[in-house]
N, CA, C and O atoms as a GROMACS GRO file, in nm:
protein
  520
    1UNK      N    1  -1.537  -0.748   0.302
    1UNK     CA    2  -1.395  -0.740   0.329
    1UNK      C    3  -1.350  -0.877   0.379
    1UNK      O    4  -1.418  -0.953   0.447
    2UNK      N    5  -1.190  -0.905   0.323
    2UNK     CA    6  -1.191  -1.031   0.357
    2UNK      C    7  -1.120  -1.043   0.460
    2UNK      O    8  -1.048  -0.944   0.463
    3UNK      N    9  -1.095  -1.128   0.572
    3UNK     CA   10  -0.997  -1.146   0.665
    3UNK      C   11  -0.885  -1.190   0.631
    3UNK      O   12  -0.862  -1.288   0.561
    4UNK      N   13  -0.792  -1.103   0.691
    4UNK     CA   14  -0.659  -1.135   0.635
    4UNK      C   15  -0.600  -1.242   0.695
    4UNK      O   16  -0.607  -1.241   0.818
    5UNK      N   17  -0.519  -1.375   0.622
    5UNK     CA   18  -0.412  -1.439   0.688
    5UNK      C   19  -0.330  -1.417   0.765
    5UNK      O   20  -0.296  -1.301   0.745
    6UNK      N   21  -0.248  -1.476   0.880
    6UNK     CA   22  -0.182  -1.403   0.978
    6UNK      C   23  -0.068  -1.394   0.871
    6UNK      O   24  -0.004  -1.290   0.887
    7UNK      N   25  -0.026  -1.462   0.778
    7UNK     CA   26   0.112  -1.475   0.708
    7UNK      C   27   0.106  -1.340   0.626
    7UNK      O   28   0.211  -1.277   0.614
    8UNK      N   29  -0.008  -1.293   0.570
    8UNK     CA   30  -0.021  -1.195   0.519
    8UNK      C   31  -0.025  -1.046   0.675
    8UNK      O   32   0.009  -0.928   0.670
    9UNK      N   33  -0.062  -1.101   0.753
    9UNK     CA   34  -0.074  -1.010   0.851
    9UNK      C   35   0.021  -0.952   0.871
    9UNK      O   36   0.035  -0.830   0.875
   10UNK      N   37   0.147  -1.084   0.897
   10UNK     CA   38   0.253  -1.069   0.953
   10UNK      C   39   0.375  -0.947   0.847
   10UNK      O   40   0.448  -0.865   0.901
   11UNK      N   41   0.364  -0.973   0.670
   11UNK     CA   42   0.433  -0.886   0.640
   11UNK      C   43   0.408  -0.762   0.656
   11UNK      O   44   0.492  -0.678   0.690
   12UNK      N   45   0.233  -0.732   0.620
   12UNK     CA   46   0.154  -0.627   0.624
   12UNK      C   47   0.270  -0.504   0.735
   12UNK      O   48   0.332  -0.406   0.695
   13UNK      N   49   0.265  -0.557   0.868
   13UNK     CA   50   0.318  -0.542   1.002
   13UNK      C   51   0.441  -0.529   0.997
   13UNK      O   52   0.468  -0.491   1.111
   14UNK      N   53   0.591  -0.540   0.907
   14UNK     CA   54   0.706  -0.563   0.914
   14UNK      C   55   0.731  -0.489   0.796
   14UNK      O   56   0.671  -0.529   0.696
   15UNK      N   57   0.818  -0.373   0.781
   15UNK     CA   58   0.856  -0.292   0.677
   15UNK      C   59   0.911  -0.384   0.518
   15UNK      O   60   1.026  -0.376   0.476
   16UNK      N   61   0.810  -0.462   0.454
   16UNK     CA   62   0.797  -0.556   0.341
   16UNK      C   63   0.798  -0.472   0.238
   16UNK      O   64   0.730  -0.369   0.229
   17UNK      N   65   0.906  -0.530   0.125
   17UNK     CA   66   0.894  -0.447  -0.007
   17UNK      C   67   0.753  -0.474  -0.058
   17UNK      O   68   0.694  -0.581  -0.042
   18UNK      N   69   0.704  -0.370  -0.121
   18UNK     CA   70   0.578  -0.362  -0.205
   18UNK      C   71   0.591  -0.319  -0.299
   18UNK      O   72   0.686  -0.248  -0.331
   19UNK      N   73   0.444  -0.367  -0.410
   19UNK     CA   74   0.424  -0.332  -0.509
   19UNK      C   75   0.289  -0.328  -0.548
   19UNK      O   76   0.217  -0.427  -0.550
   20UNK      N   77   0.243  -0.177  -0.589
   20UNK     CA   78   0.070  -0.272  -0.634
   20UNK      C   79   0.046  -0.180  -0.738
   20UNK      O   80   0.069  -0.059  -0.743
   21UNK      N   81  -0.005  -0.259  -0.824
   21UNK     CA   82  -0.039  -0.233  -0.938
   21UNK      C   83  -0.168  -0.185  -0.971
   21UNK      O   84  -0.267  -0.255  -0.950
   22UNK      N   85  -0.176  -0.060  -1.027
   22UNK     CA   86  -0.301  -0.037  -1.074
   22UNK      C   87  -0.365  -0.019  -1.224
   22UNK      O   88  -0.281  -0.067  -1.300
   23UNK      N   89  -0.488   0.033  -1.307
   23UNK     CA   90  -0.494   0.023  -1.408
   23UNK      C   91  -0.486   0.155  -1.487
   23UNK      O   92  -0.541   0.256  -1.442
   24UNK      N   93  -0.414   0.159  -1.609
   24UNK     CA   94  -0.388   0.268  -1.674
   24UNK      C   95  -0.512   0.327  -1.732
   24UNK      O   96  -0.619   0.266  -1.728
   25UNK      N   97  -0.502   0.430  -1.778
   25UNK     CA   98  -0.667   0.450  -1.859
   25UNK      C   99  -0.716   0.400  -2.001
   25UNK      O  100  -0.825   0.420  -2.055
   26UNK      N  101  -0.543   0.288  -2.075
   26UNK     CA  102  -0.611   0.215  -2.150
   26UNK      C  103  -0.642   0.058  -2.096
   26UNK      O  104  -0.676  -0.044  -2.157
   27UNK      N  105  -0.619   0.081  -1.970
   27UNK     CA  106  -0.666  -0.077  -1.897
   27UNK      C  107  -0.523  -0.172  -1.870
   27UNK      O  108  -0.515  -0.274  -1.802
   28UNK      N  109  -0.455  -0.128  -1.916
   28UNK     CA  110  -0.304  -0.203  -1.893
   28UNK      C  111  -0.227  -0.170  -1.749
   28UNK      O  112  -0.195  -0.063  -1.698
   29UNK      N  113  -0.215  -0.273  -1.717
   29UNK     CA  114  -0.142  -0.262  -1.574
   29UNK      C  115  -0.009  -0.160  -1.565
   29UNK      O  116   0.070  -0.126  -1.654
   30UNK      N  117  -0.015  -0.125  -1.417
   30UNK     CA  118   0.087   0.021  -1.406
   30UNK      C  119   0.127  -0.030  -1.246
   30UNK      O  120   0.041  -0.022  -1.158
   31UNK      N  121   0.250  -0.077  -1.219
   31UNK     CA  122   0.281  -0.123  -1.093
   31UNK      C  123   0.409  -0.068  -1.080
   31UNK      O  124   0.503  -0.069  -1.159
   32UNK      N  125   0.397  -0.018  -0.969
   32UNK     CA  126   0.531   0.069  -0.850
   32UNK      C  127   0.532   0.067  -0.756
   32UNK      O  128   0.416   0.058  -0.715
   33UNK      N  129   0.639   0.072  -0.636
   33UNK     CA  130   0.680   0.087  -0.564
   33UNK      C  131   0.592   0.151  -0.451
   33UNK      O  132   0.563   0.271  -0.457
   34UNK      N  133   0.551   0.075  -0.353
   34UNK     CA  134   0.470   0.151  -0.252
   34UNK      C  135   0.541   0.128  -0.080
   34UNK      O  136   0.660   0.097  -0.081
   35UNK      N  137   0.495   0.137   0.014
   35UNK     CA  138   0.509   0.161   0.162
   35UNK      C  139   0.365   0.087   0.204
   35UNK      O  140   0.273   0.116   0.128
   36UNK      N  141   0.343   0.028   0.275
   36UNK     CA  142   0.226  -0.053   0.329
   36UNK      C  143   0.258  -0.039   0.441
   36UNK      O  144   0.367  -0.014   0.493
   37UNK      N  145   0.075  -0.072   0.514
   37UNK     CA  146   0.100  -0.075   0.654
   37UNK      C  147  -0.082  -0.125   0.662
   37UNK      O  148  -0.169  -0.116   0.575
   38UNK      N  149  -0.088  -0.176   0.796
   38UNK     CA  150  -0.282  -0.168   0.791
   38UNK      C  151  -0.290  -0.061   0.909
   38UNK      O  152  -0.210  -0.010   0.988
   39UNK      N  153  -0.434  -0.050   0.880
   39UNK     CA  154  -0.475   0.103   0.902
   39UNK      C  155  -0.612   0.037   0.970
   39UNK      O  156  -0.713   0.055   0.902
   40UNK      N  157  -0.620   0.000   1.032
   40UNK     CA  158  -0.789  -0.042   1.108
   40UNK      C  159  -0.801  -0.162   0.962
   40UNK      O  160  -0.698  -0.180   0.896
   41UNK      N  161  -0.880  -0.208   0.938
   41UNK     CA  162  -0.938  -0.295   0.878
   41UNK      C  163  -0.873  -0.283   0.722
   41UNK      O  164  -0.875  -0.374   0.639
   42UNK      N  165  -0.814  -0.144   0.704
   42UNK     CA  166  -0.760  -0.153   0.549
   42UNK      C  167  -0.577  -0.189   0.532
   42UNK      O  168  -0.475  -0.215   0.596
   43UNK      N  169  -0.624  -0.170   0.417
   43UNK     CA  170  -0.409  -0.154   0.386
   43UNK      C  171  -0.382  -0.034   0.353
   43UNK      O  172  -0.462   0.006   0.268
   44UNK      N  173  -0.289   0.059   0.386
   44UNK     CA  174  -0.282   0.205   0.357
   44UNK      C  175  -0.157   0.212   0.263
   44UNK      O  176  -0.065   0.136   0.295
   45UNK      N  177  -0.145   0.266   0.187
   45UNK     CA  178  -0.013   0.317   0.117
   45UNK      C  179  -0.043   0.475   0.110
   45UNK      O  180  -0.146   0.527   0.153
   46UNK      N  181   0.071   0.546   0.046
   46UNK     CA  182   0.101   0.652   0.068
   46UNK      C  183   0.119   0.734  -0.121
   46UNK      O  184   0.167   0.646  -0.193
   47UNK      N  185   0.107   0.794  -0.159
   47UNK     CA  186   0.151   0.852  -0.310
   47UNK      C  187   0.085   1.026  -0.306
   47UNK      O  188   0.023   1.077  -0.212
   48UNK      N  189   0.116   1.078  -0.415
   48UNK     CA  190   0.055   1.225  -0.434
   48UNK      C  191  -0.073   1.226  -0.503
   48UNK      O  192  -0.065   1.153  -0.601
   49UNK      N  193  -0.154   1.265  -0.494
   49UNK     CA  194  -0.263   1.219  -0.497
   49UNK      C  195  -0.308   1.286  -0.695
   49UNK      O  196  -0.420   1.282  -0.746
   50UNK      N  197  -0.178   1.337  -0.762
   50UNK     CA  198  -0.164   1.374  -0.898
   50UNK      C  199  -0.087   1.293  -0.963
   50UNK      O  200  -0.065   1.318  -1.081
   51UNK      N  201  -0.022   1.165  -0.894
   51UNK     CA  202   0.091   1.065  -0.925
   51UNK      C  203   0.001   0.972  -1.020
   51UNK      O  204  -0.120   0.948  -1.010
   52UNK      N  205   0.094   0.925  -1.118
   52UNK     CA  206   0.002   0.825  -1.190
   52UNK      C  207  -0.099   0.742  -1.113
   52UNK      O  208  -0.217   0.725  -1.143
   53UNK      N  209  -0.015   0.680  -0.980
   53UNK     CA  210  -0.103   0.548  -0.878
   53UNK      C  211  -0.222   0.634  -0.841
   53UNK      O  212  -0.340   0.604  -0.859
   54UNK      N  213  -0.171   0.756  -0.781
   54UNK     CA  214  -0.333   0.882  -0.807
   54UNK      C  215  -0.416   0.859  -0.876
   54UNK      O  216  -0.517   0.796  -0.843
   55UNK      N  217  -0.396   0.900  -0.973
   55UNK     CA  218  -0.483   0.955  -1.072
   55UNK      C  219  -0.567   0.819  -1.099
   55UNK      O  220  -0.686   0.807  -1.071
   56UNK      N  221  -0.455   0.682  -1.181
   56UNK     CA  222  -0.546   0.608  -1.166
   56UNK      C  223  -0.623   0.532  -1.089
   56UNK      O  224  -0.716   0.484  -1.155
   57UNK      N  225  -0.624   0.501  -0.980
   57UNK     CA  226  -0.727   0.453  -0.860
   57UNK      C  227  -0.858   0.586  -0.841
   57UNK      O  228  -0.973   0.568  -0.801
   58UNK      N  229  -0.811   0.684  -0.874
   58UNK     CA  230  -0.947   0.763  -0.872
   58UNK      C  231  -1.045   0.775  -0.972
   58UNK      O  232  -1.161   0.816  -0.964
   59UNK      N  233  -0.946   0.710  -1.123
   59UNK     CA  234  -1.044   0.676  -1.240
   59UNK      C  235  -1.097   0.529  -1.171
   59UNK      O  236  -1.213   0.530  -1.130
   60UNK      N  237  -1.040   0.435  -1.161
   60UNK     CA  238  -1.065   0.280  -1.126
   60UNK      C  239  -1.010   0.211  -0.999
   60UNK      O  240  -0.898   0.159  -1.007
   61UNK      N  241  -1.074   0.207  -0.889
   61UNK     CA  242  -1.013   0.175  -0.760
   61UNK      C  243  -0.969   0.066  -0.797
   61UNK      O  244  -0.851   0.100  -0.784
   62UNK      N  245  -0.962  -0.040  -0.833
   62UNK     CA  246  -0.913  -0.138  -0.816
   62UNK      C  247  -0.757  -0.183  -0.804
   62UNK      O  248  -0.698  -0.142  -0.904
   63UNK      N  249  -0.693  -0.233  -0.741
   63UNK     CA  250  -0.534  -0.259  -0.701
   63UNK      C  251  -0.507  -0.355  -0.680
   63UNK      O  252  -0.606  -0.424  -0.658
   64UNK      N  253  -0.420  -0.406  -0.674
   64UNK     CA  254  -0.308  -0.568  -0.645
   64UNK      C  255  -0.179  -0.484  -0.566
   64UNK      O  256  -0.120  -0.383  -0.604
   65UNK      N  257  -0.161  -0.565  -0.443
   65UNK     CA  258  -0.046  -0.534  -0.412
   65UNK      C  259   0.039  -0.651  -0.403
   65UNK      O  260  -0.032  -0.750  -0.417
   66UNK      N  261   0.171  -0.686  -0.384
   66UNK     CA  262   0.258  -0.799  -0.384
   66UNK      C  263   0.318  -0.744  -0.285
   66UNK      O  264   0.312  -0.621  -0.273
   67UNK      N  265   0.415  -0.852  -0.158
   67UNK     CA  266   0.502  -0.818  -0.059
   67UNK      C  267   0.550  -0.920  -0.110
   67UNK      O  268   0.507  -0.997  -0.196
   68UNK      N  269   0.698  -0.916  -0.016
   68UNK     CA  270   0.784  -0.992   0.002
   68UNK      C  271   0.861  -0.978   0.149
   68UNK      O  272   0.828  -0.870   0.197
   69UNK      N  273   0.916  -1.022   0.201
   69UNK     CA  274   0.978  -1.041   0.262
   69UNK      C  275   1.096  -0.974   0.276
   69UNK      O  276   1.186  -1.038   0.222
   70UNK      N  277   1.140  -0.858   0.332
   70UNK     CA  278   1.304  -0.818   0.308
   70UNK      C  279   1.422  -0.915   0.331
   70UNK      O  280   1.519  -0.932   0.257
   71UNK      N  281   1.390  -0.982   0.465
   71UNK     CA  282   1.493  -1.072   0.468
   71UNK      C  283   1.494  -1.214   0.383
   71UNK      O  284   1.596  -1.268   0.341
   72UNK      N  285   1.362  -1.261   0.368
   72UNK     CA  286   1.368  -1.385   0.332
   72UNK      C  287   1.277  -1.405   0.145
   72UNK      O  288   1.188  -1.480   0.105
   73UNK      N  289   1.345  -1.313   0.087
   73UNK     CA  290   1.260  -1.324  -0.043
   73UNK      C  291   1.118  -1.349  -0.118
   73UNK      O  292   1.029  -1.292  -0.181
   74UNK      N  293   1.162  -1.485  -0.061
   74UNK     CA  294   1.067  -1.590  -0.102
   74UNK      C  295   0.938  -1.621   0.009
   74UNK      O  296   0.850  -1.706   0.005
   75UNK      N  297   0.964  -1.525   0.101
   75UNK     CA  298   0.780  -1.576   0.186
   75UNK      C  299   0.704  -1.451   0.110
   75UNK      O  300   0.783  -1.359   0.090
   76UNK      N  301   0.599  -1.429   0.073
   76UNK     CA  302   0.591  -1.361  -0.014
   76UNK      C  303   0.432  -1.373   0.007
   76UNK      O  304   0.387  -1.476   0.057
   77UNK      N  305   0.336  -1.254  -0.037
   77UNK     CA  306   0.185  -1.233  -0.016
   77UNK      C  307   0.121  -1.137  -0.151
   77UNK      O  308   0.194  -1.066  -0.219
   78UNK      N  309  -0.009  -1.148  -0.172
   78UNK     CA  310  -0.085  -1.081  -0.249
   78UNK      C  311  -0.176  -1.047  -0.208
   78UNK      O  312  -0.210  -1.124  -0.118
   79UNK      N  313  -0.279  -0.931  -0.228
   79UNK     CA  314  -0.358  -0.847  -0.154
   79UNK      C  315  -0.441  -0.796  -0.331
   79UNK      O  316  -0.384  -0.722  -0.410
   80UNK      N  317  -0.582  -0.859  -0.358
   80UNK     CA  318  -0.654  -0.770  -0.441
   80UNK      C  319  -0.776  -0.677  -0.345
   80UNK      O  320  -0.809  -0.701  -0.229
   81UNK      N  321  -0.821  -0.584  -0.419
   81UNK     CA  322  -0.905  -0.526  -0.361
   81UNK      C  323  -0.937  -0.343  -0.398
   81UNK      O  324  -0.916  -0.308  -0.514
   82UNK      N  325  -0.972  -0.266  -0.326
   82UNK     CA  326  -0.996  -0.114  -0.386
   82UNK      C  327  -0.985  -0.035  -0.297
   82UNK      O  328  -1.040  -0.025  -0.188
   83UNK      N  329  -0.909   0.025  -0.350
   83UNK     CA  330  -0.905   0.192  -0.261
   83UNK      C  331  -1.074   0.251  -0.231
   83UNK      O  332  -1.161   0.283  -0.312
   84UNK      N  333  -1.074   0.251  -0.128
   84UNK     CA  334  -1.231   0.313  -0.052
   84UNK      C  335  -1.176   0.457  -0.005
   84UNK      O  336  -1.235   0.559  -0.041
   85UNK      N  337  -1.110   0.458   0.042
   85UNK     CA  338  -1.042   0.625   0.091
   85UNK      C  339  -0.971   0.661   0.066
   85UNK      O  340  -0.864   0.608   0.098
   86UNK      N  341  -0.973   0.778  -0.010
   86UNK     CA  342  -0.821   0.881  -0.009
   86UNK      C  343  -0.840   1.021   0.145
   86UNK      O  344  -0.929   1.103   0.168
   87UNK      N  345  -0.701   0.987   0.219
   87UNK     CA  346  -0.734   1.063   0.383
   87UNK      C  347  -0.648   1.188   0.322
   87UNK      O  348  -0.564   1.149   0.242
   88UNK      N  349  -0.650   1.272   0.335
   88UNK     CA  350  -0.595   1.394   0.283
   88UNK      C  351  -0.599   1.440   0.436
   88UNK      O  352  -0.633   1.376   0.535
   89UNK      N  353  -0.536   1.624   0.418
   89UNK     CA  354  -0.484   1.693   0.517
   89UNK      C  355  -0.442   1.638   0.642
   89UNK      O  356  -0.369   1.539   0.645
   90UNK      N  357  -0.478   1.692   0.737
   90UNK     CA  358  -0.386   1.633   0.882
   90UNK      C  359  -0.423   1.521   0.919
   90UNK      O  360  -0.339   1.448   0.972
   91UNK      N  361  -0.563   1.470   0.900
   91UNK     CA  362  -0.558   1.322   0.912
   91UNK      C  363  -0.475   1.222   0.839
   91UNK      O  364  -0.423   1.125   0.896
   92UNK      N  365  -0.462   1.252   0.696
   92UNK     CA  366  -0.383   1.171   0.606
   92UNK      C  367  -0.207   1.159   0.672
   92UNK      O  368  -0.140   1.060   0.704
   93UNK      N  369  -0.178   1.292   0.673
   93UNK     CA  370  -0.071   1.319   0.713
   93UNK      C  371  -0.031   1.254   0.874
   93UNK      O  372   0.081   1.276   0.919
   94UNK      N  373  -0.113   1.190   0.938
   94UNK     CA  374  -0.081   1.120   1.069
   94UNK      C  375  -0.098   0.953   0.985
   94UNK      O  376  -0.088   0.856   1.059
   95UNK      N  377  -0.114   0.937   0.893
   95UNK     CA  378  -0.093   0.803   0.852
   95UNK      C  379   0.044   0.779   0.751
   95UNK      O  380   0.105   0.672   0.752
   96UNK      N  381   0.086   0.899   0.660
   96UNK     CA  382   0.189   0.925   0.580
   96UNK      C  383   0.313   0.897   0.700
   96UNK      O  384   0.397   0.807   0.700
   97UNK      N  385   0.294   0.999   0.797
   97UNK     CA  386   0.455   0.975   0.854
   97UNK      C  387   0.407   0.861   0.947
   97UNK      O  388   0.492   0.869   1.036
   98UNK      N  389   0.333   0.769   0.978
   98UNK     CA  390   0.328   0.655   1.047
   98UNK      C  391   0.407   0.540   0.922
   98UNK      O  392   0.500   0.462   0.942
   99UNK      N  393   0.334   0.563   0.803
   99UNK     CA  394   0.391   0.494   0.690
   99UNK      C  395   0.597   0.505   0.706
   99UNK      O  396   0.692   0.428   0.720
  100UNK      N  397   0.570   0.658   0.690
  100UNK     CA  398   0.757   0.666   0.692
  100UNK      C  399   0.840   0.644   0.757
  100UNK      O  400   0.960   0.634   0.729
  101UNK      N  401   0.790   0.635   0.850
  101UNK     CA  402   0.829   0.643   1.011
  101UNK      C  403   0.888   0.444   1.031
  101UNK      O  404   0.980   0.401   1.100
  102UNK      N  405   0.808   0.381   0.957
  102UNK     CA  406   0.794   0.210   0.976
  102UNK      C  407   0.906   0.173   0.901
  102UNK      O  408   0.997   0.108   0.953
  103UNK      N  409   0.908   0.220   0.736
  103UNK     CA  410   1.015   0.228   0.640
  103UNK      C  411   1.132   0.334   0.670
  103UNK      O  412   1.244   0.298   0.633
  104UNK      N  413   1.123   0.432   0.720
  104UNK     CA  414   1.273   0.535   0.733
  104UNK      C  415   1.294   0.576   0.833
  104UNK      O  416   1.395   0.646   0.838
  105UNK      N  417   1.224   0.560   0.954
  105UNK     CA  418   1.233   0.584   1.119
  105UNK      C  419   1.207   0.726   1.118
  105UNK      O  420   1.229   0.777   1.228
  106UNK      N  421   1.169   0.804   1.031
  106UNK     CA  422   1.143   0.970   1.054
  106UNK      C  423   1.012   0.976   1.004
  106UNK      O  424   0.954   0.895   0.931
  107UNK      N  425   0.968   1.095   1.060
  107UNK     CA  426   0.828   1.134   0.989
  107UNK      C  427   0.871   1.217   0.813
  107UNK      O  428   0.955   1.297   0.770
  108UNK      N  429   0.751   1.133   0.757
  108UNK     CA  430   0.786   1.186   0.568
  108UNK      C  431   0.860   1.298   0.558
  108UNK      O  432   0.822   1.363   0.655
  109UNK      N  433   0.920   1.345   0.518
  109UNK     CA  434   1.070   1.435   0.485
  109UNK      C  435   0.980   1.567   0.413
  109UNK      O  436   0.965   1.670   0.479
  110UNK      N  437   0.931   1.557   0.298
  110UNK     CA  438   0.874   1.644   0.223
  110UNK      C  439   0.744   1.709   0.254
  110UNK      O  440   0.665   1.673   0.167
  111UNK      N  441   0.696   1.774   0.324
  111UNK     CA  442   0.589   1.832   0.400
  111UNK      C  443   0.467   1.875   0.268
  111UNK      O  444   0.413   1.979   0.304
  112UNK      N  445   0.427   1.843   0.175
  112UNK     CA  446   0.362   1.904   0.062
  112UNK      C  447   0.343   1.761  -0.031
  112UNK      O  448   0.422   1.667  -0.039
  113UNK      N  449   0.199   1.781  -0.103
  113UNK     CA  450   0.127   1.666  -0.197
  113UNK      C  451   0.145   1.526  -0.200
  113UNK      O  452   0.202   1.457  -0.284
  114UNK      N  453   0.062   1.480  -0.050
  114UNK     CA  454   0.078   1.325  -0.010
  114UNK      C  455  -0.071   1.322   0.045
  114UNK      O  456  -0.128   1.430   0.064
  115UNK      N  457  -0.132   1.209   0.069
  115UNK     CA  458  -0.239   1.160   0.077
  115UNK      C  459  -0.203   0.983   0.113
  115UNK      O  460  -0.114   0.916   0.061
  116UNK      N  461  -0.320   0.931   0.234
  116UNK     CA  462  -0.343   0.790   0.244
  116UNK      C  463  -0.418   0.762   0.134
  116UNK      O  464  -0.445   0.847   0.049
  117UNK      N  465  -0.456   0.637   0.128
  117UNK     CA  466  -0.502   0.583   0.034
  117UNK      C  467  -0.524   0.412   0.127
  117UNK      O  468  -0.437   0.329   0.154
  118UNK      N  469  -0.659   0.409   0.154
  118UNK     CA  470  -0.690   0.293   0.193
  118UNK      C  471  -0.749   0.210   0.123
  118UNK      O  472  -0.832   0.239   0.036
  119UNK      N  473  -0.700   0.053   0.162
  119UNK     CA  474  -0.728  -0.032   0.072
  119UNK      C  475  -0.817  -0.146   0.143
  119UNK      O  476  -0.795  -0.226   0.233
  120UNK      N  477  -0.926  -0.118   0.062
  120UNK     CA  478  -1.068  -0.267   0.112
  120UNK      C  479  -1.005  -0.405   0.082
  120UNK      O  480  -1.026  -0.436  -0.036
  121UNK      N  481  -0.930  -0.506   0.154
  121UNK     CA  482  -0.912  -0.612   0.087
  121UNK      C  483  -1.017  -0.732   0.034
  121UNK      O  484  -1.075  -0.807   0.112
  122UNK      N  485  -1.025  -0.734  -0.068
  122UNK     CA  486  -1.127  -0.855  -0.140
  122UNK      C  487  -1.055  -1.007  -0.139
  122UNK      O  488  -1.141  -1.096  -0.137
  123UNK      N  489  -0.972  -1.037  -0.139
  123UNK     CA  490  -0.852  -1.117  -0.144
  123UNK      C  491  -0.709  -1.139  -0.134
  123UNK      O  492  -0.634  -1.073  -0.206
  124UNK      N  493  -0.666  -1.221  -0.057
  124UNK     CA  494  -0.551  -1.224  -0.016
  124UNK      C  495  -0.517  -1.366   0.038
  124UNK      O  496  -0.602  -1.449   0.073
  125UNK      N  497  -0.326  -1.391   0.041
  125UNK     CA  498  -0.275  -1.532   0.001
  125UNK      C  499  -0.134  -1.469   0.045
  125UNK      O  500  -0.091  -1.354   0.057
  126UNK      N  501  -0.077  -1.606   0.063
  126UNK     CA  502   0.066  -1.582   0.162
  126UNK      C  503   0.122  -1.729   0.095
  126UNK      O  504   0.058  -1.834   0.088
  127UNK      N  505   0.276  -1.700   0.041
  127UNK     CA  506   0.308  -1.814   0.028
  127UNK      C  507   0.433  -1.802   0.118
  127UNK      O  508   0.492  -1.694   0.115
  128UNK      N  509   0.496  -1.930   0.222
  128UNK     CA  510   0.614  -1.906   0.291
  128UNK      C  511   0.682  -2.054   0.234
  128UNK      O  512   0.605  -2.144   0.264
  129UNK      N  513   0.790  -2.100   0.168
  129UNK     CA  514   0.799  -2.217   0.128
  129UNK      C  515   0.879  -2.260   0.243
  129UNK      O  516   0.869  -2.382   0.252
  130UNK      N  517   0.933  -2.224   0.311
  130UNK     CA  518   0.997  -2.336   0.443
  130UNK      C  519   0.917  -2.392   0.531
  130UNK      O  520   0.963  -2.466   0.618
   0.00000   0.00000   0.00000
């Protein structure tokens, strides 16, 4: 696991648009919209665990995520690496509404088919141009 940059730390930590991409089952990239946060040593996002980002990380862990910056666009980070855990039931669910809670100030709205999903980082990079 690699140690993360503080620049990468820092969006990780600050409700940052995301994106991470995973692989389809003919190998072609599939990237959407996620919620980040770190979770002890991983990166956690949040999905249904029958959602495409599901399904495929459980055929092929492997992922890319991208941040950005809400306010400032352009400081911006990348994160490769693999889903090692999917946290299901009440444990998962104390990381889901920590997730929602960072992005929407409430705990997740929809009480039914959500799961963590932790991410081993292998690599990671922060660009801030000012």
């Amino acid at each position: 696991m690699t140690e993360l940059p503080a620049d990468v730390v820092r969006l990780l930590q600050a409700p940052s648009t995301a994106h991470i991409a995973t692989l389809l089952p003919d190998g072609s990239p599939h990237s959407a919209p996620v919620w980040v946060a770190l979770e002890g040593p991983y990166v956690a996002f949040q999905t249904s665990p029958r959602s495409r980002k599901g399904r495929n990380v459980a055929r092929d862990p492997r992922v890319a995520i991208s941040l950005t910056n809400r306010d400032e666009p352009n400081d911006s980070a990348y994160l490769r690496g693999r889903v090692v855990d999917i946290v299901e039931g009440d444990e998962g669910w104390v990381i889901v509404d920590r997730l929602s809670n960072k992005y929407l100030g409430i705990p997740y709205p929809i009480r039914e088919d959500r799961a963590a999903f932790l991410v081993e980082v292998d690599s990671a990079g922060a660009f801030f141009p000012r």
